[in-house]
Amino acid sequence: MSKGTIKKVAGPLVIAEGMRDANMFDVVRVSEQRLIGEIIEIHGDQASIQVYEETSGLGPGEPVESTGVPMSVELGPGLISNIYDGIQRPLEAIMAKIGNSLARGVEVPSLDREKKWHFVPVLKAGDSVSAGDIIGTVQETDVVTQKIMVPFGIVGELKSIAEGDYTVTEAVAVVKTADGDDREVTLMQKWPVRRGRPYKQKLSPDRPLVTGQRVIDTLFPIAKGGVAAVPGPFGSGKTVVQHQLAKWAEADIVVYIGCGERGNEMTDVLNEFPELKDPKTGRSLMERTVLIANTSDMPVAAREASIYTGITIAEYFRDMGFSVALMADSTSRWAEALREMSGRLEEMPGEEGYPAYLGSRLAQFYERAGRVVTLGSDGREGSLSVIGAVSPPGGDISEPVSQATLRIVKVFWSLDAQLAYQRHFPAINWLTSYSLYVDTMAKWFNTSVHEDWMALRQRIMGLLQDESELDEIVKLVGMDALSAPDRLKLEAARSIREDFLHQDAFHEVDTFTSLEKQYKMMQLVLAFYDSAVEGLRSGVSVDSLVKMAVRERIGRFKYIPGEQIGAEYEEIIKALSNEIAELAKQKEEF
Ligand code: ADP
């Protein structure tokens, strides 16, 4: 353990000397107040320390002590439902201890040391085990059963294991290793946050993380274990999108990292999230959520820690075989923290003052996403999908953080202030968004939902693109100049937008759409278009096709509950062909 003294304090950066024996990324305690910091640079015996607490009042000569261990998180029962700050201090426990504002240097363990958890073994003495093997379970909340895994680095034979009530630090099992050592396994393990947790194999992103949000699943799907970015101009519905994903995405566990700017932004999250109901269980969404929140009294440097803390916790649940969704809001704030620290370290600045390593830092973070075969002999699969929000100043994504992010992520949901203004929600712009997973997931959609899923999707996208081109023409020469087939195209596109893409997050039925229903909806919209094109050929006028009564019913299909969609679909198709036949007949009678 290395002890030094403060040489200089510059905001969240403390330079200490006498730190020759310390290591990069070691956690240090700074000054008599024992503030928590992390070594981010070492030159000779001088260490640059990023301090995660307010440094005002600190001065040269005060002691600095390295703990000799890298910044780590505690993993085990007690994580779920918890709200942590960036360095995994449980906010509620702290408030209970010292009141509303965070006193500096307080030490509260991340996982409750007194609470007992009921451990149920799934293996028995004599079984051989290695890292990642599940030895038993703990029912953590009504919704989440934690799998207790053999920690990394342990291989051997279970010498003892017993059902019972344990705190997180009591041994639930003992493993006899090959060298004859006894290693205790506790409910809690630790992991250094800057190192990705190991797995056996990364799998290809060939299946979607179904979200029940039509514009996402159909047009811009994210893969299980995929990475997506969403920019959020103010009022464009970013919060609603995130809440919808947290509620409905096929994820067992949600990890939400809030790197808010202002204190109250974060308080919103702290108030809103626990209010959300989990539609699958009817209980609070918090029963499968871990929240990481930077409170306003923490310096910006803590945002950096919160990103790593969050993703490490998420990986831990992935390792149990869960599907985990992590949301980071917003990565731009984290990048700003990197910029500030880089400036103080007097590094050579890159674009707009961001450090040259901005891109590689972001990449390292997103790379920790993935669908993997975990450690452990049962060959289980887990996934960690990451959705990062970016908040470009003025909504202009040509700035460095957005650009660096776009080079990494495979999905971009382009939230559009203009669409939000027109009350088209979710305001995801279908012309500027993209998903690079579409091709790798095509086979899954075609075999798991319907063989012509991709073909329908392609036609929908095509009509939307045609619409944007036709819109340009209409702007120049007016609607009257359009041919009848082109007018029908515009009508079909309008139907796609209004009847399909538009989705009301607050409507009981519309809030979630199964893939089966999304498929039927695509079919209906296209069935109208195809029948109308036929009608036009047999001489029916555009005006009467546009005004067909059945269109109203197609528009209301999204509100039809699951068990009725089959019957309603058949009826609409019948009504559609009757109405077209009727129009054609009238035409002949003239
Ligand atoms: P932001 O977080 O981007 O500032 P919000 O997510 O709070 O914006 O959305 C602003 C408002 O837009 C919401 O209060 C809501 O009325 C409306 N809205 C956003 N998304 C939807 C949606 N999918 N369905 C219905 N209304 C929505």
PDB file of N, CA and C in Angstrom, residues 230-238 392 394-397 413-430 432:
ATOM      1  N   VAL A 230     -29.501   6.745 -29.192  1.00  0.00           N
ATOM      2  CA  VAL A 230     -30.682   7.558 -29.413  1.00  0.00           C
ATOM      3  C   VAL A 230     -30.377   8.989 -28.955  1.00  0.00           C
ATOM      4  N   PRO A 231     -30.495   9.944 -29.886  1.00  0.00           N
ATOM      5  CA  PRO A 231     -30.262  11.324 -29.486  1.00  0.00           C
ATOM      6  C   PRO A 231     -31.550  11.877 -28.914  1.00  0.00           C
ATOM      7  N   GLY A 232     -31.462  12.843 -28.081  1.00  0.00           N
ATOM      8  CA  GLY A 232     -32.696  13.329 -27.483  1.00  0.00           C
ATOM      9  C   GLY A 232     -32.816  14.827 -27.426  1.00  0.00           C
ATOM     10  N   PRO A 233     -33.235  15.446 -28.540  1.00  0.00           N
ATOM     11  CA  PRO A 233     -33.542  16.866 -28.410  1.00  0.00           C
ATOM     12  C   PRO A 233     -34.661  17.028 -27.385  1.00  0.00           C
ATOM     13  N   PHE A 234     -34.650  18.108 -26.668  1.00  0.00           N
ATOM     14  CA  PHE A 234     -35.614  18.292 -25.586  1.00  0.00           C
ATOM     15  C   PHE A 234     -37.060  18.152 -26.083  1.00  0.00           C
ATOM     16  N   GLY A 235     -37.855  17.381 -25.351  1.00  0.00           N
ATOM     17  CA  GLY A 235     -39.266  17.242 -25.686  1.00  0.00           C
ATOM     18  C   GLY A 235     -39.561  16.298 -26.834  1.00  0.00           C
ATOM     19  N   SER A 236     -38.536  15.574 -27.319  1.00  0.00           N
ATOM     20  CA  SER A 236     -38.753  14.710 -28.478  1.00  0.00           C
ATOM     21  C   SER A 236     -39.225  13.321 -28.074  1.00  0.00           C
ATOM     22  N   GLY A 237     -39.402  13.120 -26.783  1.00  0.00           N
ATOM     23  CA  GLY A 237     -39.942  11.841 -26.347  1.00  0.00           C
ATOM     24  C   GLY A 237     -38.877  10.825 -25.958  1.00  0.00           C
ATOM     25  N   LYS A 238     -37.699  11.300 -25.612  1.00  0.00           N
ATOM     26  CA  LYS A 238     -36.623  10.384 -25.234  1.00  0.00           C
ATOM     27  C   LYS A 238     -36.967   9.614 -23.962  1.00  0.00           C
ATOM     28  N   PRO A 392     -26.592  15.869 -28.116  1.00  0.00           N
ATOM     29  CA  PRO A 392     -25.777  16.865 -28.806  1.00  0.00           C
ATOM     30  C   PRO A 392     -26.335  18.261 -28.568  1.00  0.00           C
ATOM     31  N   GLY A 394     -27.859  21.606 -29.137  1.00  0.00           N
ATOM     32  CA  GLY A 394     -28.621  22.115 -30.261  1.00  0.00           C
ATOM     33  C   GLY A 394     -29.153  21.035 -31.187  1.00  0.00           C
ATOM     34  N   GLY A 395     -29.022  19.752 -30.762  1.00  0.00           N
ATOM     35  CA  GLY A 395     -29.561  18.668 -31.571  1.00  0.00           C
ATOM     36  C   GLY A 395     -28.758  18.398 -32.831  1.00  0.00           C
ATOM     37  N   ASP A 396     -27.580  18.989 -32.949  1.00  0.00           N
ATOM     38  CA  ASP A 396     -26.800  18.841 -34.165  1.00  0.00           C
ATOM     39  C   ASP A 396     -25.821  17.687 -34.019  1.00  0.00           C
ATOM     40  N   ILE A 397     -26.092  16.586 -34.727  1.00  0.00           N
ATOM     41  CA  ILE A 397     -25.276  15.390 -34.507  1.00  0.00           C
ATOM     42  C   ILE A 397     -23.949  15.399 -35.261  1.00  0.00           C
ATOM     43  N   TRP A 413     -31.643   5.402 -33.546  1.00  0.00           N
ATOM     44  CA  TRP A 413     -33.042   5.832 -33.558  1.00  0.00           C
ATOM     45  C   TRP A 413     -33.034   7.348 -33.497  1.00  0.00           C
ATOM     46  N   SER A 414     -33.288   7.936 -34.623  1.00  0.00           N
ATOM     47  CA  SER A 414     -33.141   9.374 -34.727  1.00  0.00           C
ATOM     48  C   SER A 414     -34.413  10.092 -34.265  1.00  0.00           C
ATOM     49  N   LEU A 415     -34.425  10.462 -33.004  1.00  0.00           N
ATOM     50  CA  LEU A 415     -35.587  11.193 -32.483  1.00  0.00           C
ATOM     51  C   LEU A 415     -35.590  12.588 -33.098  1.00  0.00           C
ATOM     52  N   ASP A 416     -36.761  12.997 -33.511  1.00  0.00           N
ATOM     53  CA  ASP A 416     -36.869  14.162 -34.358  1.00  0.00           C
ATOM     54  C   ASP A 416     -37.819  15.172 -33.714  1.00  0.00           C
ATOM     55  N   ALA A 417     -37.283  16.361 -33.415  1.00  0.00           N
ATOM     56  CA  ALA A 417     -38.094  17.384 -32.749  1.00  0.00           C
ATOM     57  C   ALA A 417     -39.304  17.776 -33.602  1.00  0.00           C
ATOM     58  N   GLN A 418     -39.103  17.782 -34.922  1.00  0.00           N
ATOM     59  CA  GLN A 418     -40.178  18.163 -35.842  1.00  0.00           C
ATOM     60  C   GLN A 418     -41.365  17.188 -35.750  1.00  0.00           C
ATOM     61  N   LEU A 419     -41.044  15.883 -35.730  1.00  0.00           N
ATOM     62  CA  LEU A 419     -42.102  14.872 -35.613  1.00  0.00           C
ATOM     63  C   LEU A 419     -42.822  15.002 -34.272  1.00  0.00           C
ATOM     64  N   ALA A 420     -42.055  15.253 -33.226  1.00  0.00           N
ATOM     65  CA  ALA A 420     -42.651  15.392 -31.900  1.00  0.00           C
ATOM     66  C   ALA A 420     -43.590  16.595 -31.893  1.00  0.00           C
ATOM     67  N   TYR A 421     -43.175  17.646 -32.576  1.00  0.00           N
ATOM     68  CA  TYR A 421     -43.992  18.850 -32.662  1.00  0.00           C
ATOM     69  C   TYR A 421     -45.319  18.551 -33.366  1.00  0.00           C
ATOM     70  N   GLN A 422     -45.244  17.653 -34.354  1.00  0.00           N
ATOM     71  CA  GLN A 422     -46.481  17.244 -35.046  1.00  0.00           C
ATOM     72  C   GLN A 422     -47.237  16.172 -34.267  1.00  0.00           C
ATOM     73  N   ARG A 423     -46.773  15.871 -33.076  1.00  0.00           N
ATOM     74  CA  ARG A 423     -47.357  14.833 -32.224  1.00  0.00           C
ATOM     75  C   ARG A 423     -47.322  13.461 -32.893  1.00  0.00           C
ATOM     76  N   HIS A 424     -46.308  13.223 -33.726  1.00  0.00           N
ATOM     77  CA  HIS A 424     -46.116  11.863 -34.230  1.00  0.00           C
ATOM     78  C   HIS A 424     -45.150  11.163 -33.270  1.00  0.00           C
ATOM     79  N   PHE A 425     -45.705  10.256 -32.451  1.00  0.00           N
ATOM     80  CA  PHE A 425     -44.886   9.520 -31.488  1.00  0.00           C
ATOM     81  C   PHE A 425     -44.953   8.032 -31.758  1.00  0.00           C
ATOM     82  N   PRO A 426     -43.913   7.278 -31.490  1.00  0.00           N
ATOM     83  CA  PRO A 426     -42.567   7.732 -31.132  1.00  0.00           C
ATOM     84  C   PRO A 426     -41.952   8.531 -32.286  1.00  0.00           C
ATOM     85  N   ALA A 427     -41.287   9.628 -31.939  1.00  0.00           N
ATOM     86  CA  ALA A 427     -40.805  10.556 -32.958  1.00  0.00           C
ATOM     87  C   ALA A 427     -39.493  10.084 -33.581  1.00  0.00           C
ATOM     88  N   ILE A 428     -39.454   8.800 -33.936  1.00  0.00           N
ATOM     89  CA  ILE A 428     -38.252   8.234 -34.556  1.00  0.00           C
ATOM     90  C   ILE A 428     -38.353   8.433 -36.066  1.00  0.00           C
ATOM     91  N   ASN A 429     -37.456   9.222 -36.597  1.00  0.00           N
ATOM     92  CA  ASN A 429     -37.511   9.566 -38.014  1.00  0.00           C
ATOM     93  C   ASN A 429     -37.123   8.355 -38.868  1.00  0.00           C
ATOM     94  N   TRP A 430     -38.041   7.932 -39.743  1.00  0.00           N
ATOM     95  CA  TRP A 430     -37.821   6.703 -40.505  1.00  0.00           C
ATOM     96  C   TRP A 430     -36.864   6.908 -41.668  1.00  0.00           C
ATOM     97  N   THR A 432     -34.000   8.962 -41.407  1.00  0.00           N
ATOM     98  CA  THR A 432     -32.621   9.156 -40.952  1.00  0.00           C
ATOM     99  C   THR A 432     -32.159   8.080 -39.970  1.00  0.00           C
TER     100      THR A 432
END
